[in-house]
JSON list of C-alpha atoms in Angstrom, two decimals:
[
{"chain": "A", "resi": 1, "resn": "UNK", "atom": "CA", "xyz": [22.03, -35.78, 9.92]},
{"chain": "A", "resi": 2, "resn": "UNK", "atom": "CA", "xyz": [24.58, -35.61, 7.13]},
{"chain": "A", "resi": 3, "resn": "UNK", "atom": "CA", "xyz": [26.28, -32.93, 5.14]},
{"chain": "A", "resi": 4, "resn": "UNK", "atom": "CA", "xyz": [27.48, -32.52, 1.60]},
{"chain": "A", "resi": 5, "resn": "UNK", "atom": "CA", "xyz": [29.85, -30.19, -0.09]},
{"chain": "A", "resi": 6, "resn": "UNK", "atom": "CA", "xyz": [28.63, -27.84, -2.80]},
{"chain": "A", "resi": 7, "resn": "UNK", "atom": "CA", "xyz": [31.09, -26.16, -5.10]},
{"chain": "A", "resi": 8, "resn": "UNK", "atom": "CA", "xyz": [30.27, -22.44, -5.27]},
{"chain": "A", "resi": 9, "resn": "UNK", "atom": "CA", "xyz": [32.84, -20.20, -6.95]},
{"chain": "A", "resi": 10, "resn": "UNK", "atom": "CA", "xyz": [35.49, -22.88, -6.34]},
{"chain": "A", "resi": 11, "resn": "UNK", "atom": "CA", "xyz": [34.89, -22.77, -2.58]},
{"chain": "A", "resi": 12, "resn": "UNK", "atom": "CA", "xyz": [33.44, -25.62, -0.59]},
{"chain": "A", "resi": 13, "resn": "UNK", "atom": "CA", "xyz": [30.31, -24.44, 1.19]},
{"chain": "A", "resi": 14, "resn": "UNK", "atom": "CA", "xyz": [28.67, -26.73, 3.77]},
{"chain": "A", "resi": 15, "resn": "UNK", "atom": "CA", "xyz": [25.00, -27.46, 3.05]},
{"chain": "A", "resi": 16, "resn": "UNK", "atom": "CA", "xyz": [22.60, -29.03, 5.51]},
{"chain": "A", "resi": 17, "resn": "UNK", "atom": "CA", "xyz": [19.84, -31.26, 4.14]},
{"chain": "A", "resi": 18, "resn": "UNK", "atom": "CA", "xyz": [16.64, -31.43, 6.19]},
{"chain": "A", "resi": 19, "resn": "UNK", "atom": "CA", "xyz": [15.03, -34.31, 8.06]},
{"chain": "A", "resi": 20, "resn": "UNK", "atom": "CA", "xyz": [11.98, -36.36, 6.94]},
{"chain": "A", "resi": 21, "resn": "UNK", "atom": "CA", "xyz": [9.65, -33.47, 7.77]},
{"chain": "A", "resi": 22, "resn": "UNK", "atom": "CA", "xyz": [9.87, -29.81, 8.65]},
{"chain": "A", "resi": 23, "resn": "UNK", "atom": "CA", "xyz": [8.29, -30.61, 12.01]},
{"chain": "A", "resi": 24, "resn": "UNK", "atom": "CA", "xyz": [11.19, -32.95, 12.74]},
{"chain": "A", "resi": 25, "resn": "UNK", "atom": "CA", "xyz": [13.65, -30.27, 11.64]},
{"chain": "A", "resi": 26, "resn": "UNK", "atom": "CA", "xyz": [11.87, -27.74, 13.86]},
{"chain": "A", "resi": 27, "resn": "UNK", "atom": "CA", "xyz": [12.17, -30.10, 16.82]},
{"chain": "A", "resi": 28, "resn": "UNK", "atom": "CA", "xyz": [15.91, -30.23, 16.13]},
{"chain": "A", "resi": 29, "resn": "UNK", "atom": "CA", "xyz": [16.48, -26.60, 15.20]},
{"chain": "A", "resi": 30, "resn": "UNK", "atom": "CA", "xyz": [18.95, -26.13, 18.07]},
{"chain": "A", "resi": 31, "resn": "UNK", "atom": "CA", "xyz": [20.95, -29.06, 16.68]},
{"chain": "A", "resi": 32, "resn": "UNK", "atom": "CA", "xyz": [20.75, -27.47, 13.22]},
{"chain": "A", "resi": 33, "resn": "UNK", "atom": "CA", "xyz": [22.04, -24.19, 14.61]},
{"chain": "A", "resi": 34, "resn": "UNK", "atom": "CA", "xyz": [24.87, -25.95, 16.50]},
{"chain": "A", "resi": 35, "resn": "UNK", "atom": "CA", "xyz": [25.81, -28.28, 13.62]},
{"chain": "A", "resi": 36, "resn": "UNK", "atom": "CA", "xyz": [28.12, -25.77, 11.99]},
{"chain": "A", "resi": 37, "resn": "UNK", "atom": "CA", "xyz": [26.16, -26.03, 8.75]},
{"chain": "A", "resi": 38, "resn": "UNK", "atom": "CA", "xyz": [25.52, -22.58, 7.40]},
{"chain": "A", "resi": 39, "resn": "UNK", "atom": "CA", "xyz": [23.01, -23.25, 4.62]},
{"chain": "A", "resi": 40, "resn": "UNK", "atom": "CA", "xyz": [19.86, -25.17, 3.75]},
{"chain": "A", "resi": 41, "resn": "UNK", "atom": "CA", "xyz": [19.40, -26.06, 0.11]},
{"chain": "A", "resi": 42, "resn": "UNK", "atom": "CA", "xyz": [16.15, -25.35, -1.73]},
{"chain": "A", "resi": 43, "resn": "UNK", "atom": "CA", "xyz": [15.20, -25.64, -5.37]},
{"chain": "A", "resi": 44, "resn": "UNK", "atom": "CA", "xyz": [12.70, -23.20, -6.84]},
{"chain": "A", "resi": 45, "resn": "UNK", "atom": "CA", "xyz": [12.03, -23.68, -10.55]},
{"chain": "A", "resi": 46, "resn": "UNK", "atom": "CA", "xyz": [15.40, -24.41, -12.16]},
{"chain": "A", "resi": 47, "resn": "UNK", "atom": "CA", "xyz": [17.36, -22.32, -9.65]},
{"chain": "A", "resi": 48, "resn": "UNK", "atom": "CA", "xyz": [19.06, -23.63, -6.50]},
{"chain": "A", "resi": 49, "resn": "UNK", "atom": "CA", "xyz": [19.09, -21.53, -3.34]},
{"chain": "A", "resi": 50, "resn": "UNK", "atom": "CA", "xyz": [21.52, -22.07, -0.49]},
{"chain": "A", "resi": 51, "resn": "UNK", "atom": "CA", "xyz": [19.72, -20.23, 2.29]},
{"chain": "A", "resi": 52, "resn": "UNK", "atom": "CA", "xyz": [21.48, -19.21, 5.49]},
{"chain": "A", "resi": 53, "resn": "UNK", "atom": "CA", "xyz": [20.36, -21.39, 8.39]},
{"chain": "A", "resi": 54, "resn": "UNK", "atom": "CA", "xyz": [20.19, -18.29, 10.60]},
{"chain": "A", "resi": 55, "resn": "UNK", "atom": "CA", "xyz": [17.46, -16.75, 8.43]},
{"chain": "A", "resi": 56, "resn": "UNK", "atom": "CA", "xyz": [15.33, -19.87, 8.61]},
{"chain": "A", "resi": 57, "resn": "UNK", "atom": "CA", "xyz": [15.85, -20.71, 12.28]},
{"chain": "A", "resi": 58, "resn": "UNK", "atom": "CA", "xyz": [15.05, -17.15, 13.36]},
{"chain": "A", "resi": 59, "resn": "UNK", "atom": "CA", "xyz": [11.75, -17.24, 11.46]},
{"chain": "A", "resi": 60, "resn": "UNK", "atom": "CA", "xyz": [8.99, -19.81, 11.71]},
{"chain": "A", "resi": 61, "resn": "UNK", "atom": "CA", "xyz": [9.83, -21.42, 8.35]},
{"chain": "A", "resi": 62, "resn": "UNK", "atom": "CA", "xyz": [10.86, -24.70, 9.94]},
{"chain": "A", "resi": 63, "resn": "UNK", "atom": "CA", "xyz": [7.47, -25.30, 11.56]},
{"chain": "A", "resi": 64, "resn": "UNK", "atom": "CA", "xyz": [5.73, -25.80, 8.19]},
{"chain": "A", "resi": 65, "resn": "UNK", "atom": "CA", "xyz": [5.10, -29.40, 7.17]},
{"chain": "A", "resi": 66, "resn": "UNK", "atom": "CA", "xyz": [3.79, -30.00, 3.66]},
{"chain": "A", "resi": 67, "resn": "UNK", "atom": "CA", "xyz": [3.07, -33.37, 2.11]},
{"chain": "A", "resi": 68, "resn": "UNK", "atom": "CA", "xyz": [4.33, -32.40, -1.34]},
{"chain": "A", "resi": 69, "resn": "UNK", "atom": "CA", "xyz": [7.60, -30.70, -0.39]},
{"chain": "A", "resi": 70, "resn": "UNK", "atom": "CA", "xyz": [9.74, -33.81, -1.09]},
{"chain": "A", "resi": 71, "resn": "UNK", "atom": "CA", "xyz": [11.87, -33.41, 2.02]},
{"chain": "A", "resi": 72, "resn": "UNK", "atom": "CA", "xyz": [14.71, -35.87, 2.18]},
{"chain": "A", "resi": 73, "resn": "UNK", "atom": "CA", "xyz": [16.62, -37.57, 4.94]},
{"chain": "A", "resi": 74, "resn": "UNK", "atom": "CA", "xyz": [20.33, -37.93, 4.35]},
{"chain": "A", "resi": 75, "resn": "UNK", "atom": "CA", "xyz": [20.74, -40.92, 6.65]},
{"chain": "A", "resi": 76, "resn": "UNK", "atom": "CA", "xyz": [21.96, -43.97, 4.74]},
{"chain": "A", "resi": 77, "resn": "UNK", "atom": "CA", "xyz": [22.30, -42.21, 1.38]},
{"chain": "A", "resi": 78, "resn": "UNK", "atom": "CA", "xyz": [25.39, -40.88, -0.36]},
{"chain": "A", "resi": 79, "resn": "UNK", "atom": "CA", "xyz": [24.91, -37.11, -0.18]},
{"chain": "A", "resi": 80, "resn": "UNK", "atom": "CA", "xyz": [25.89, -36.54, -3.81]},
{"chain": "A", "resi": 81, "resn": "UNK", "atom": "CA", "xyz": [22.78, -38.49, -4.90]},
{"chain": "A", "resi": 82, "resn": "UNK", "atom": "CA", "xyz": [20.34, -36.36, -2.90]},
{"chain": "A", "resi": 83, "resn": "UNK", "atom": "CA", "xyz": [18.09, -33.93, -4.70]},
{"chain": "A", "resi": 84, "resn": "UNK", "atom": "CA", "xyz": [17.42, -30.44, -3.36]},
{"chain": "A", "resi": 85, "resn": "UNK", "atom": "CA", "xyz": [14.14, -29.71, -1.63]},
{"chain": "A", "resi": 86, "resn": "UNK", "atom": "CA", "xyz": [11.49, -28.71, -4.15]},
{"chain": "A", "resi": 87, "resn": "UNK", "atom": "CA", "xyz": [9.11, -25.88, -3.33]},
{"chain": "A", "resi": 88, "resn": "UNK", "atom": "CA", "xyz": [5.97, -25.10, -5.35]},
{"chain": "A", "resi": 89, "resn": "UNK", "atom": "CA", "xyz": [6.76, -21.55, -6.43]},
{"chain": "A", "resi": 90, "resn": "UNK", "atom": "CA", "xyz": [9.18, -19.89, -8.80]},
{"chain": "A", "resi": 91, "resn": "UNK", "atom": "CA", "xyz": [12.56, -18.33, -8.14]},
{"chain": "A", "resi": 92, "resn": "UNK", "atom": "CA", "xyz": [11.31, -14.73, -8.08]},
{"chain": "A", "resi": 93, "resn": "UNK", "atom": "CA", "xyz": [8.70, -15.56, -5.45]},
{"chain": "A", "resi": 94, "resn": "UNK", "atom": "CA", "xyz": [11.28, -17.35, -3.31]},
{"chain": "A", "resi": 95, "resn": "UNK", "atom": "CA", "xyz": [13.72, -14.45, -3.69]},
{"chain": "A", "resi": 96, "resn": "UNK", "atom": "CA", "xyz": [10.97, -12.04, -2.53]},
{"chain": "A", "resi": 97, "resn": "UNK", "atom": "CA", "xyz": [10.27, -14.36, 0.41]},
{"chain": "A", "resi": 98, "resn": "UNK", "atom": "CA", "xyz": [13.91, -14.26, 1.53]},
{"chain": "A", "resi": 99, "resn": "UNK", "atom": "CA", "xyz": [13.93, -10.49, 1.05]},
{"chain": "A", "resi": 100, "resn": "UNK", "atom": "CA", "xyz": [10.75, -10.25, 3.15]},
{"chain": "A", "resi": 101, "resn": "UNK", "atom": "CA", "xyz": [12.30, -12.34, 5.95]},
{"chain": "A", "resi": 102, "resn": "UNK", "atom": "CA", "xyz": [15.31, -10.07, 5.91]},
{"chain": "A", "resi": 103, "resn": "UNK", "atom": "CA", "xyz": [13.11, -6.95, 6.08]},
{"chain": "A", "resi": 104, "resn": "UNK", "atom": "CA", "xyz": [11.13, -8.47, 8.95]},
{"chain": "A", "resi": 105, "resn": "UNK", "atom": "CA", "xyz": [14.32, -9.28, 10.84]},
{"chain": "A", "resi": 106, "resn": "UNK", "atom": "CA", "xyz": [15.56, -5.70, 10.39]},
{"chain": "A", "resi": 107, "resn": "UNK", "atom": "CA", "xyz": [12.09, -4.31, 11.20]},
{"chain": "A", "resi": 108, "resn": "UNK", "atom": "CA", "xyz": [11.93, -2.49, 7.88]},
{"chain": "A", "resi": 109, "resn": "UNK", "atom": "CA", "xyz": [8.98, -1.72, 5.64]},
{"chain": "A", "resi": 110, "resn": "UNK", "atom": "CA", "xyz": [8.36, -3.44, 2.30]},
{"chain": "A", "resi": 111, "resn": "UNK", "atom": "CA", "xyz": [8.08, -0.21, 0.27]},
{"chain": "A", "resi": 112, "resn": "UNK", "atom": "CA", "xyz": [10.37, -1.43, -2.49]},
{"chain": "A", "resi": 113, "resn": "UNK", "atom": "CA", "xyz": [8.08, -4.32, -3.50]},
{"chain": "A", "resi": 114, "resn": "UNK", "atom": "CA", "xyz": [5.31, -3.88, -6.05]},
{"chain": "A", "resi": 115, "resn": "UNK", "atom": "CA", "xyz": [1.75, -4.87, -5.08]},
{"chain": "A", "resi": 116, "resn": "UNK", "atom": "CA", "xyz": [1.95, -8.01, -7.23]},
{"chain": "A", "resi": 117, "resn": "UNK", "atom": "CA", "xyz": [5.26, -8.96, -5.57]},
{"chain": "A", "resi": 118, "resn": "UNK", "atom": "CA", "xyz": [3.64, -8.43, -2.17]},
{"chain": "A", "resi": 119, "resn": "UNK", "atom": "CA", "xyz": [0.84, -10.83, -3.14]},
{"chain": "A", "resi": 120, "resn": "UNK", "atom": "CA", "xyz": [3.42, -13.43, -4.22]},
{"chain": "A", "resi": 121, "resn": "UNK", "atom": "CA", "xyz": [5.33, -12.89, -0.98]},
{"chain": "A", "resi": 122, "resn": "UNK", "atom": "CA", "xyz": [2.12, -13.39, 0.97]},
{"chain": "A", "resi": 123, "resn": "UNK", "atom": "CA", "xyz": [1.49, -16.71, -0.79]},
{"chain": "A", "resi": 124, "resn": "UNK", "atom": "CA", "xyz": [4.97, -18.03, 0.03]},
{"chain": "A", "resi": 125, "resn": "UNK", "atom": "CA", "xyz": [4.80, -16.72, 3.61]},
{"chain": "A", "resi": 126, "resn": "UNK", "atom": "CA", "xyz": [1.49, -18.55, 3.97]},
{"chain": "A", "resi": 127, "resn": "UNK", "atom": "CA", "xyz": [3.04, -21.75, 2.57]},
{"chain": "A", "resi": 128, "resn": "UNK", "atom": "CA", "xyz": [5.80, -21.61, 5.20]},
{"chain": "A", "resi": 129, "resn": "UNK", "atom": "CA", "xyz": [3.40, -20.40, 7.91]},
{"chain": "A", "resi": 130, "resn": "UNK", "atom": "CA", "xyz": [5.31, -17.24, 8.76]},
{"chain": "A", "resi": 131, "resn": "UNK", "atom": "CA", "xyz": [2.64, -15.22, 10.62]},
{"chain": "A", "resi": 132, "resn": "UNK", "atom": "CA", "xyz": [4.89, -12.26, 11.41]},
{"chain": "A", "resi": 133, "resn": "UNK", "atom": "CA", "xyz": [5.87, -11.85, 7.76]},
{"chain": "A", "resi": 134, "resn": "UNK", "atom": "CA", "xyz": [2.22, -12.27, 6.74]},
{"chain": "A", "resi": 135, "resn": "UNK", "atom": "CA", "xyz": [1.19, -9.50, 9.17]},
{"chain": "A", "resi": 136, "resn": "UNK", "atom": "CA", "xyz": [3.88, -7.21, 7.75]},
{"chain": "A", "resi": 137, "resn": "UNK", "atom": "CA", "xyz": [2.69, -7.87, 4.18]},
{"chain": "A", "resi": 138, "resn": "UNK", "atom": "CA", "xyz": [-0.99, -7.42, 5.12]},
{"chain": "A", "resi": 139, "resn": "UNK", "atom": "CA", "xyz": [-0.16, -4.15, 6.84]},
{"chain": "A", "resi": 140, "resn": "UNK", "atom": "CA", "xyz": [1.65, -2.87, 3.77]},
{"chain": "A", "resi": 141, "resn": "UNK", "atom": "CA", "xyz": [-1.14, -4.03, 1.44]},
{"chain": "A", "resi": 142, "resn": "UNK", "atom": "CA", "xyz": [-3.69, -2.24, 3.64]},
{"chain": "A", "resi": 143, "resn": "UNK", "atom": "CA", "xyz": [-1.66, 0.97, 3.33]},
{"chain": "A", "resi": 144, "resn": "UNK", "atom": "CA", "xyz": [-1.68, 0.57, -0.45]},
{"chain": "A", "resi": 145, "resn": "UNK", "atom": "CA", "xyz": [-5.45, -0.01, -0.52]},
{"chain": "A", "resi": 146, "resn": "UNK", "atom": "CA", "xyz": [-6.64, 2.63, 1.94]},
{"chain": "A", "resi": 147, "resn": "UNK", "atom": "CA", "xyz": [-8.52, 5.58, 0.44]},
{"chain": "A", "resi": 148, "resn": "UNK", "atom": "CA", "xyz": [-7.99, 4.36, -3.13]},
{"chain": "A", "resi": 149, "resn": "UNK", "atom": "CA", "xyz": [-10.65, 4.25, -5.80]},
{"chain": "A", "resi": 150, "resn": "UNK", "atom": "CA", "xyz": [-11.47, 0.91, -7.42]},
{"chain": "A", "resi": 151, "resn": "UNK", "atom": "CA", "xyz": [-9.70, 2.10, -10.58]},
{"chain": "A", "resi": 152, "resn": "UNK", "atom": "CA", "xyz": [-6.55, 3.02, -8.63]},
{"chain": "A", "resi": 153, "resn": "UNK", "atom": "CA", "xyz": [-6.58, -0.39, -6.95]},
{"chain": "A", "resi": 154, "resn": "UNK", "atom": "CA", "xyz": [-7.00, -2.15, -10.30]},
{"chain": "A", "resi": 155, "resn": "UNK", "atom": "CA", "xyz": [-4.07, -0.19, -11.74]},
{"chain": "A", "resi": 156, "resn": "UNK", "atom": "CA", "xyz": [-1.82, -0.82, -8.72]},
{"chain": "A", "resi": 157, "resn": "UNK", "atom": "CA", "xyz": [-2.50, -4.56, -8.71]},
{"chain": "A", "resi": 158, "resn": "UNK", "atom": "CA", "xyz": [-2.62, -4.92, -12.50]},
{"chain": "A", "resi": 159, "resn": "UNK", "atom": "CA", "xyz": [-6.25, -6.09, -12.49]},
{"chain": "A", "resi": 160, "resn": "UNK", "atom": "CA", "xyz": [-7.86, -5.75, -15.90]},
{"chain": "A", "resi": 161, "resn": "UNK", "atom": "CA", "xyz": [-11.55, -5.17, -16.55]},
{"chain": "A", "resi": 162, "resn": "UNK", "atom": "CA", "xyz": [-13.03, -7.64, -19.00]},
{"chain": "A", "resi": 163, "resn": "UNK", "atom": "CA", "xyz": [-16.49, -6.01, -19.22]},
{"chain": "A", "resi": 164, "resn": "UNK", "atom": "CA", "xyz": [-17.53, -4.43, -22.51]},
{"chain": "A", "resi": 165, "resn": "UNK", "atom": "CA", "xyz": [-18.58, -0.77, -22.51]},
{"chain": "A", "resi": 166, "resn": "UNK", "atom": "CA", "xyz": [-22.23, -1.85, -22.97]},
{"chain": "A", "resi": 167, "resn": "UNK", "atom": "CA", "xyz": [-22.07, -4.22, -19.98]},
{"chain": "A", "resi": 168, "resn": "UNK", "atom": "CA", "xyz": [-20.41, -1.51, -17.91]},
{"chain": "A", "resi": 169, "resn": "UNK", "atom": "CA", "xyz": [-23.16, 1.04, -18.76]},
{"chain": "A", "resi": 170, "resn": "UNK", "atom": "CA", "xyz": [-25.90, -1.47, -17.93]},
{"chain": "A", "resi": 171, "resn": "UNK", "atom": "CA", "xyz": [-24.28, -2.23, -14.58]},
{"chain": "A", "resi": 172, "resn": "UNK", "atom": "CA", "xyz": [-24.00, 1.52, -13.85]},
{"chain": "A", "resi": 173, "resn": "UNK", "atom": "CA", "xyz": [-27.74, 1.94, -14.57]},
{"chain": "A", "resi": 174, "resn": "UNK", "atom": "CA", "xyz": [-28.51, -0.92, -12.17]},
{"chain": "A", "resi": 175, "resn": "UNK", "atom": "CA", "xyz": [-26.24, 0.56, -9.50]},
{"chain": "A", "resi": 176, "resn": "UNK", "atom": "CA", "xyz": [-23.81, -2.38, -9.67]},
{"chain": "A", "resi": 177, "resn": "UNK", "atom": "CA", "xyz": [-20.82, -0.50, -11.08]},
{"chain": "A", "resi": 178, "resn": "UNK", "atom": "CA", "xyz": [-18.59, 1.68, -8.93]},
{"chain": "A", "resi": 179, "resn": "UNK", "atom": "CA", "xyz": [-16.95, 4.47, -10.91]},
{"chain": "A", "resi": 180, "resn": "UNK", "atom": "CA", "xyz": [-14.15, 6.91, -10.10]},
{"chain": "A", "resi": 181, "resn": "UNK", "atom": "CA", "xyz": [-16.54, 9.85, -9.92]},
{"chain": "A", "resi": 182, "resn": "UNK", "atom": "CA", "xyz": [-18.45, 8.62, -6.87]}
]
């Protein structure tokens, strides 16, 4: 286990780089917590995130092992040459994920997130295998979907209909189209 210094606003902030796999990091999460390192470094799109170790160790993020996550060991390498961990989603999705973890920790609802943001959050929570966060998102999505018409659901989730008016009328005649009036 090694550390590097990252210059953030002219202050040196300790950053902890993970082991060969997230499983290995999970096995050593007590050591991570006791190491004095306060942040784990992630890269999402072109943006770097220094994420508080406490957020990640209190969730189940560190149990997720993924073959394409490019996790690096710092043993035997100069730390300045190490690349951040790459995750397969963009910065907004990762920001929503961290927000979701924070809301879960504080036992708050996710009312401030749009339905599309909730879907993105669900994808990232699934990637990191965070079942508690996934349950919270599913619960909120169910609230948004309950007693809504198909049109309301399409509007809320920005789902566009690509059927022509003629196709729609034919489907209505055949009983395959659900309209608002039913």
